[in-house]
Coordinates of C-alpha atoms in Angstrom, one line a residue:
M253 CA 107.4 112.6 109.1
S254 CA 110.8 114.2 109.0
G255 CA 114.4 113.3 109.3
E256 CA 116.0 109.8 108.8
N257 CA 114.7 106.4 109.6
D258 CA 111.1 107.4 109.9
V259 CA 110.2 104.4 107.7
E260 CA 111.5 101.0 108.7
M261 CA 111.9 98.3 106.1
H262 CA 113.1 94.8 106.8
E263 CA 112.9 91.2 106.0
E264 CA 110.3 89.5 108.1
E265 CA 108.7 86.1 108.3
P266 CA 104.9 86.1 107.4
V267 CA 102.7 83.6 109.2
E268 CA 102.0 80.8 106.8
E269 CA 102.0 77.3 108.3
V270 CA 101.8 75.4 111.5
D271 CA 103.6 72.1 112.5
D272 CA 101.1 69.4 113.2
S273 CA 102.4 66.2 115.0
D274 CA 101.0 63.4 117.1
D275 CA 101.0 63.7 120.9
S276 CA 100.4 60.7 123.1
E277 CA 98.6 62.9 125.7
E278 CA 96.1 64.2 123.1
S279 CA 93.2 62.3 121.5
E280 CA 93.9 60.9 118.0
D281 CA 91.6 63.4 116.2
D282 CA 93.3 66.5 117.8
D283 CA 96.2 67.8 115.7
D284 CA 99.1 69.1 117.7
V285 CA 101.1 72.2 116.8
D286 CA 104.8 73.0 117.4
T287 CA 105.0 74.8 120.8
G288 CA 108.5 76.1 120.1
D289 CA 110.4 73.4 122.0
E290 CA 113.7 73.1 120.1
D291 CA 114.3 69.6 121.5
E292 CA 111.0 68.3 119.9
E293 CA 111.2 69.6 116.4
T294 CA 108.5 68.2 114.2
P295 CA 109.8 66.3 111.1
E296 CA 109.2 68.1 107.9
N297 CA 107.3 65.2 106.4
Q298 CA 104.8 65.4 109.3
R299 CA 104.0 69.1 108.9
Q300 CA 100.5 70.1 107.7
A301 CA 99.3 73.4 106.3
Y302 CA 97.2 75.5 108.7
I303 CA 93.9 76.5 107.2
P304 CA 92.2 79.5 108.9
G305 CA 88.7 78.7 109.8
L306 CA 89.1 74.9 109.2
S307 CA 92.1 73.9 111.3
R308 CA 91.6 73.8 115.0
P309 CA 92.3 76.9 117.0
L310 CA 95.9 77.3 118.3
K311 CA 96.5 76.2 121.9
K312 CA 98.2 78.3 124.5
G313 CA 101.9 78.6 123.6
E314 CA 101.5 77.4 120.0
E315 CA 102.7 79.6 117.2
L316 CA 102.3 79.5 113.4
D317 CA 105.5 78.4 111.7
F318 CA 106.4 80.2 108.5
D319 CA 107.5 78.0 105.5
P320 CA 110.1 80.1 103.6
S321 CA 110.1 77.6 100.7
A322 CA 106.6 79.0 99.8
Y323 CA 108.0 82.4 98.8
K324 CA 110.5 83.6 96.2
V325 CA 110.5 87.1 97.7
F326 CA 109.2 88.5 101.0
H327 CA 109.9 91.9 102.7
S328 CA 107.9 94.1 105.0
F329 CA 108.1 97.7 106.0
N330 CA 106.3 100.3 108.1
S331 CA 105.4 104.0 108.1
D332 CA 104.7 106.2 111.1
W333 CA 101.0 106.2 110.4
P334 CA 98.9 103.4 108.8
C335 CA 98.3 103.7 105.0
L336 CA 94.9 102.3 104.1
S337 CA 95.4 102.9 100.4
F338 CA 98.3 102.9 98.0
D339 CA 99.1 102.4 94.3
V340 CA 102.0 100.9 92.4
V341 CA 103.7 103.6 90.2
K342 CA 104.8 102.5 86.8
D343 CA 108.4 103.4 86.3
G344 CA 111.0 103.7 83.5
L345 CA 113.0 100.6 84.6
G346 CA 111.4 98.3 81.9
D347 CA 108.7 95.8 81.7
N348 CA 108.7 92.1 82.4
R349 CA 111.5 92.4 84.9
T350 CA 112.6 89.0 86.4
Q351 CA 116.0 89.8 87.8
F352 CA 116.5 90.2 91.6
P353 CA 117.4 92.2 93.6
A354 CA 114.5 94.3 92.3
E355 CA 113.4 97.9 92.6
C356 CA 109.9 99.4 92.5
Y357 CA 107.9 102.5 93.5
I358 CA 104.6 103.0 95.2
V359 CA 102.6 106.0 96.4
S360 CA 100.5 105.8 99.6
G361 CA 98.3 108.0 101.8
T362 CA 98.2 108.0 105.5
Q363 CA 95.4 108.0 108.1
A364 CA 96.9 109.9 111.1
D365 CA 95.2 110.9 114.3
K366 CA 95.1 114.5 113.4
P367 CA 94.3 115.9 109.9
R368 CA 97.5 118.1 109.8
D369 CA 99.7 115.0 110.4
N370 CA 98.8 113.2 107.2
E371 CA 101.0 112.9 104.2
I372 CA 101.4 111.4 100.7
I373 CA 104.4 109.1 100.8
V374 CA 106.3 108.3 97.6
M375 CA 108.3 105.2 98.3
G376 CA 111.3 103.7 96.5
L377 CA 111.7 100.1 97.5
K378 CA 115.1 99.0 96.6
N379 CA 117.4 95.9 96.9
L380 CA 114.4 93.6 97.1
S381 CA 116.2 90.2 97.2
T382 CA 115.0 86.7 96.9
M383 CA 114.5 84.5 100.0
R384 CA 117.8 83.2 101.5
K385 CA 118.5 79.5 100.9
Q386 CA 118.7 77.3 103.9
K387 CA 122.4 77.1 105.1
E388 CA 123.9 73.7 104.5
N389 CA 125.4 71.7 107.4
K390 CA 129.1 71.8 106.8
G391 CA 129.9 68.9 109.2
D392 CA 133.2 68.2 111.0
D393 CA 135.3 68.3 107.9
S394 CA 134.6 72.0 107.2
D395 CA 137.7 74.1 107.5
T396 CA 135.6 77.3 108.1
S397 CA 135.5 78.3 111.7
E398 CA 132.2 79.1 113.4
D399 CA 133.3 82.7 113.9
E400 CA 134.2 83.1 110.3
S401 CA 130.9 81.6 109.2
D402 CA 129.0 84.1 111.5
D403 CA 131.0 87.0 110.1
E404 CA 130.1 85.9 106.5
D405 CA 126.4 85.5 107.4
E406 CA 126.4 89.0 109.0
E407 CA 128.1 90.5 105.9
Q408 CA 125.8 88.8 103.5
S409 CA 122.7 89.8 105.5
K410 CA 123.9 93.4 105.4
K411 CA 124.2 93.3 101.7
R412 CA 120.7 91.8 101.3
E413 CA 118.9 94.3 103.5
P414 CA 116.1 96.0 101.5
K415 CA 116.1 99.8 101.4
M416 CA 113.3 102.3 101.5
H417 CA 114.0 105.8 100.1
A418 CA 110.8 107.8 100.7
V419 CA 109.7 111.3 100.0
S420 CA 106.9 112.7 102.2
I421 CA 104.4 115.4 100.9
P422 CA 102.3 117.0 103.7
H423 CA 98.6 116.5 103.1
Y424 CA 95.8 117.9 105.2
G425 CA 93.3 115.2 106.0
G426 CA 93.3 111.4 106.0
I427 CA 93.5 109.7 102.6
N428 CA 90.7 107.2 102.0
R429 CA 92.0 106.2 98.6
I430 CA 94.9 107.1 96.3
R431 CA 95.4 106.3 92.6
A432 CA 98.4 107.1 90.4
D433 CA 98.5 107.7 86.6
R434 CA 101.0 108.8 83.9
L435 CA 100.0 112.0 82.1
G436 CA 102.6 112.7 79.4
D437 CA 106.0 113.1 81.0
S438 CA 104.5 113.6 84.5
T439 CA 103.3 111.1 87.1
V440 CA 100.3 112.3 89.2
C441 CA 98.2 110.9 91.9
A442 CA 94.5 111.5 92.8
C443 CA 93.6 111.5 96.5
W444 CA 90.1 111.1 98.1
S445 CA 90.4 112.9 101.4
D446 CA 88.2 112.3 104.5
Q447 CA 87.8 116.1 104.4
G448 CA 85.4 115.7 101.5
R449 CA 87.6 116.7 98.5
V450 CA 89.5 115.1 95.7
Q451 CA 92.9 116.5 94.8
V452 CA 95.4 115.8 92.0
W453 CA 99.1 116.1 92.9
N454 CA 102.1 116.0 90.7
I455 CA 104.6 113.5 92.2
T456 CA 107.1 113.5 89.4
D457 CA 109.8 115.4 91.3
A458 CA 109.3 113.2 94.4
L459 CA 109.7 110.1 92.3
N460 CA 112.9 111.4 90.7
Y461 CA 114.3 112.4 94.1
S462 CA 113.5 109.0 95.6
H463 CA 115.2 107.3 92.6
G464 CA 118.3 109.3 93.2
M465 CA 118.5 108.6 97.0
S466 CA 121.1 106.1 98.3
G467 CA 122.4 104.7 101.5
E468 CA 120.3 103.6 104.5
S469 CA 116.5 103.7 104.5
K470 CA 115.2 107.2 105.2
T471 CA 112.4 109.7 104.5
E472 CA 112.8 113.3 103.4
V473 CA 110.0 115.9 103.3
Q474 CA 109.2 117.7 100.1
K475 CA 107.0 120.8 100.4
I476 CA 104.6 121.3 97.5
D477 CA 102.8 124.6 97.7
R478 CA 99.5 123.3 96.3
P479 CA 98.0 120.4 94.4
L480 CA 97.5 120.6 90.6
F481 CA 93.7 120.6 91.0
T482 CA 91.1 120.4 93.8
N483 CA 87.5 119.5 93.6
N484 CA 85.4 120.0 96.7
G485 CA 82.3 118.4 95.0
S486 CA 79.5 117.9 97.5
G487 CA 81.8 118.3 100.5
K488 CA 81.2 114.7 101.5
E489 CA 84.0 112.1 101.5
G490 CA 84.2 109.1 99.3
Y491 CA 86.1 106.0 98.2
G492 CA 85.4 105.4 94.5
L493 CA 88.4 106.6 92.5
A494 CA 89.7 105.4 89.1
W495 CA 91.8 106.7 86.2
S496 CA 90.7 105.7 82.7
P497 CA 93.3 103.3 81.1
L498 CA 92.2 104.3 77.7
K499 CA 91.6 108.1 77.7
T500 CA 94.4 110.0 79.3
G501 CA 93.4 112.2 82.2
D502 CA 89.8 110.9 82.5
L503 CA 88.9 110.3 86.2
A504 CA 85.8 109.0 87.9
T505 CA 85.1 109.6 91.6
G506 CA 82.3 108.2 93.8
D507 CA 81.1 109.6 97.2
I508 CA 79.1 108.4 100.2
I509 CA 76.0 110.3 99.0
K510 CA 75.6 108.0 96.0
K511 CA 77.0 110.3 93.3
I512 CA 79.6 109.5 90.6
Y513 CA 81.4 112.5 89.0
L514 CA 83.3 112.3 85.7
W515 CA 86.4 114.4 85.2
Q516 CA 88.0 115.3 81.8
M517 CA 91.5 116.8 81.6
K518 CA 91.9 120.1 79.9
E519 CA 95.0 122.1 78.9
G520 CA 97.2 123.6 81.6
G521 CA 96.8 120.8 84.1
Q522 CA 93.2 121.5 84.8
W523 CA 90.1 119.3 84.8
A524 CA 86.5 119.9 84.0
V525 CA 84.2 118.1 86.4
G526 CA 80.8 117.2 85.1
A527 CA 78.1 119.3 86.7
N528 CA 75.6 116.5 86.6
P529 CA 76.8 113.4 88.3
L530 CA 75.8 109.8 87.5
T531 CA 73.1 108.8 89.9
G532 CA 71.1 105.6 90.6
H533 CA 72.8 103.9 93.6
K534 CA 70.8 104.0 96.8
K535 CA 73.8 104.1 99.1
S536 CA 77.5 105.0 99.2
V537 CA 79.5 104.3 96.0
E538 CA 82.3 102.0 97.3
D539 CA 84.5 101.4 94.2
L540 CA 84.9 102.2 90.5
A541 CA 86.6 100.4 87.6
W542 CA 87.0 101.4 84.0
S543 CA 86.8 98.9 81.2
P544 CA 90.4 98.3 79.9
T545 CA 89.1 97.6 76.3
E546 CA 86.1 99.8 75.7
T547 CA 86.4 103.5 76.0
G548 CA 83.9 105.2 78.3
L549 CA 82.5 102.0 79.9
L550 CA 82.6 102.3 83.7
S551 CA 81.5 99.9 86.5
S552 CA 80.6 100.8 90.0
C553 CA 79.6 99.0 93.2
S554 CA 77.7 100.2 96.2
A555 CA 76.7 99.6 99.8
D556 CA 73.2 99.1 98.4
G557 CA 74.4 95.6 97.2
S558 CA 74.4 96.4 93.5
I559 CA 76.8 96.6 90.6
K560 CA 76.1 99.1 87.8
L561 CA 77.6 99.5 84.3
W562 CA 77.7 103.0 82.8
D563 CA 78.3 104.3 79.2
T564 CA 79.9 107.6 80.1
R565 CA 79.6 108.8 76.5
A566 CA 75.8 109.1 77.0
T567 CA 74.0 111.8 79.0
P568 CA 74.0 111.2 82.8
K569 CA 70.3 110.3 82.8
D570 CA 70.8 107.7 80.1
A571 CA 74.3 106.5 81.1
C572 CA 73.3 103.4 83.2
V573 CA 73.2 100.4 80.8
Y574 CA 72.7 97.6 83.3
T575 CA 72.2 97.0 87.0
V576 CA 72.8 93.8 89.0
Q577 CA 70.4 94.6 91.9
K578 CA 71.6 91.9 94.4
A579 CA 75.1 91.3 93.4
H580 CA 75.9 90.4 97.0
E581 CA 73.8 89.9 100.1
S582 CA 74.9 93.2 101.5
D583 CA 77.5 95.9 100.7
V584 CA 79.6 95.4 97.6
N585 CA 83.0 96.8 98.6
V586 CA 85.3 96.4 95.7
I587 CA 85.5 95.5 92.0
S588 CA 88.3 94.9 89.5
W589 CA 88.1 94.6 85.7
N590 CA 90.1 91.9 83.9
R591 CA 92.6 93.4 81.4
H592 CA 92.3 90.5 78.9
E593 CA 88.7 89.2 79.2
N594 CA 85.4 90.9 79.8
L595 CA 85.3 89.7 83.4
I596 CA 84.7 91.6 86.6
V597 CA 85.5 90.3 90.1
S598 CA 83.6 91.7 93.0
G599 CA 84.0 91.3 96.8
G600 CA 81.4 92.1 99.4
D601 CA 80.6 92.3 103.1
D602 CA 79.3 88.7 102.9
G603 CA 82.9 87.5 102.4
E604 CA 82.1 86.2 98.9
L605 CA 84.1 86.7 95.7
K606 CA 82.1 86.7 92.5
I607 CA 83.1 86.6 88.9
W608 CA 80.8 88.4 86.4
S609 CA 81.0 88.0 82.6
L610 CA 79.7 90.9 80.4
K611 CA 78.3 88.2 78.2
T612 CA 75.8 87.1 80.8
I613 CA 75.7 89.9 83.4
Q614 CA 72.3 90.9 82.1
Y615 CA 70.9 87.8 83.7
G616 CA 72.1 88.9 87.1
Q617 CA 74.0 85.7 87.7
P618 CA 77.8 85.4 88.3
V619 CA 79.8 82.8 86.4
A620 CA 81.6 81.8 89.6
V621 CA 81.2 82.3 93.4
F622 CA 84.0 81.6 95.9
K623 CA 83.3 81.5 99.6
Y624 CA 86.4 81.2 101.8
H625 CA 87.1 84.4 103.6
N626 CA 85.5 84.7 107.1
G627 CA 85.0 88.5 106.9
P628 CA 84.2 91.3 104.5
I629 CA 86.4 91.5 101.4
T630 CA 88.5 94.7 101.4
S631 CA 90.3 94.6 98.1
V632 CA 90.5 92.6 94.8
E633 CA 92.7 92.9 91.7
W634 CA 93.2 90.8 88.6
H635 CA 96.7 89.8 87.7
P636 CA 98.0 92.1 84.9
D637 CA 99.4 89.2 82.8
E638 CA 97.7 85.9 84.0
T639 CA 94.2 86.0 82.6
T640 CA 92.6 83.7 85.2
T641 CA 94.4 84.9 88.3
F642 CA 93.3 87.5 90.9
M643 CA 94.2 88.5 94.4
A644 CA 91.9 89.4 97.3
S645 CA 92.1 90.5 100.9
G646 CA 89.6 90.4 103.8
E647 CA 89.0 91.6 107.3
D648 CA 89.9 88.1 108.4
D649 CA 93.5 89.2 108.1
Q650 CA 94.2 87.0 105.0
T651 CA 95.5 87.8 101.5
T652 CA 94.5 85.2 99.0
I653 CA 95.5 84.3 95.4
W654 CA 93.1 82.5 93.1
D655 CA 93.1 80.9 89.7
I656 CA 89.6 80.5 88.3
A657 CA 90.8 78.0 85.6
T658 CA 91.7 75.4 88.2
E659 CA 89.3 72.4 88.2
A660 CA 88.4 70.2 91.1
D661 CA 90.5 67.1 91.6
G662 CA 89.1 64.6 94.1
Q663 CA 92.5 63.3 95.1
T664 CA 94.0 66.7 96.1
N665 CA 90.9 68.7 97.3
I666 CA 90.7 69.8 100.9
E667 CA 87.2 70.0 102.3
G668 CA 86.1 73.6 102.9
V669 CA 88.8 75.0 100.6
P670 CA 87.8 75.9 97.0
P671 CA 90.2 74.2 94.5
Q672 CA 90.7 77.6 92.8
L673 CA 92.4 78.9 96.0
M674 CA 96.2 78.9 95.2
F675 CA 97.8 80.6 98.1
V676 CA 97.0 82.2 101.5
H677 CA 99.3 84.9 102.9
M678 CA 98.9 85.7 106.6
G679 CA 100.7 87.6 109.4
Q680 CA 99.1 91.0 109.1
K681 CA 96.2 92.7 110.8
E682 CA 93.3 94.4 108.9
V683 CA 94.6 94.1 105.4
K684 CA 93.1 97.0 103.4
E685 CA 94.4 96.9 99.9
V686 CA 96.3 94.7 97.4
H687 CA 98.0 95.4 94.1
W688 CA 100.1 93.5 91.6
H689 CA 103.2 95.1 90.2
P690 CA 102.5 95.6 86.4
Q691 CA 106.2 95.4 85.5
I692 CA 107.6 92.7 87.8
P693 CA 105.6 89.5 87.0
G694 CA 104.0 87.9 90.1
L695 CA 105.2 90.6 92.6
A696 CA 102.4 91.5 95.0
V697 CA 102.1 94.4 97.5
N698 CA 99.5 94.9 100.2
T699 CA 98.9 97.3 103.1
S700 CA 97.5 96.7 106.5
I701 CA 97.0 98.5 109.8
D702 CA 100.5 97.3 110.8
G703 CA 102.4 97.9 107.6
F704 CA 103.2 96.8 104.0
N705 CA 104.2 93.4 102.7
V706 CA 106.0 92.9 99.3
F707 CA 106.0 89.2 98.2
K708 CA 106.2 86.8 95.3
T709 CA 105.0 83.2 95.8
I710 CA 106.5 80.1 94.2
N711 CA 103.3 79.2 92.4
I712 CA 102.7 82.6 90.6

């Protein structure tokens, strides 16, 4: 990527709801959906939420109708190549930011057709405004002409346009997973490459440059001679990648040949990678998550269907403290550790989301199971502030938000929908990863094969 406007960022309407209305030509039990005929607009009080997998399939000519009132913020943007992994970068703009327009930073890694075309992209997302309110009908008494009103709308729209100021760092090989961390005064990212190596890059200068950029959305290339550190390990690629939140510079990596390596940061920007990996999984290590409260406690999940807990302070042969052998019916793809409670959420190829408590995990039974997604789970993450809330995504092209504290209410329950399901975000294809912003409460970001979405819902 080089030059200007390689990255497009714009406001877009996600697919959220359909209009259901009666039609005399259809049977009574067949809901009708808005076909786009402006002369037959469905009254708002007759609209019904479209529930994937439960509502009837759309008919020819029918389209999902987005309800803007469900979002406080929504923006989308694209890069030249899909980014299957990204991370939110903690910035120096303050915590608990509630004012909009907002500004935030992420780092992502591409999956290009050719290894040499890949890149790490540091993205500054600026002027993230709230949703526009519906324009009021001025009526005949308005003394504002239609042309003047259109000019005002165009001017206001221009001011509200989000901006992307991105810095591209060339990277040889597709990036399976990328994770950022703050090391002293520097911000770094670790990248799991499909070339079979893990590299640590210093992205501090790229972040500072992005922060100082202004004007229209654009991308500029920054040449970095070499990464801070490279570990070729076994030479096989992997996906498990996690920085310790409690011990600065500690990193864990897991590969497709069942091994977990522990890294410790040394002086001079170097790392010592343990010669003896943690072993015990029977198939690929899919994800890793450190405990946010107990130093050295690590969790892992695998394509063998298991979840393991490790005490990394012990010797590798004694490090595994517990194994849930059949955590899911098949591959366990992703896990996330709650920052406030000893809870882990996992997602598998079976489409199930499971909550595990460290108080009872030794019995091999989850404390909650949620079945809603119609495809493998691709990402999960607990909300950084709301103890009982987490977000998930699946290969069914849905991003969902859950509150495990919600109890069933017979009057408001929808058959086939768990009462803990708070929100369904649609409109993307092959959603790969989701993250909450740790400094802007309720702001969510996800990536898919067709781009990124940044959104904040009205109920979070």
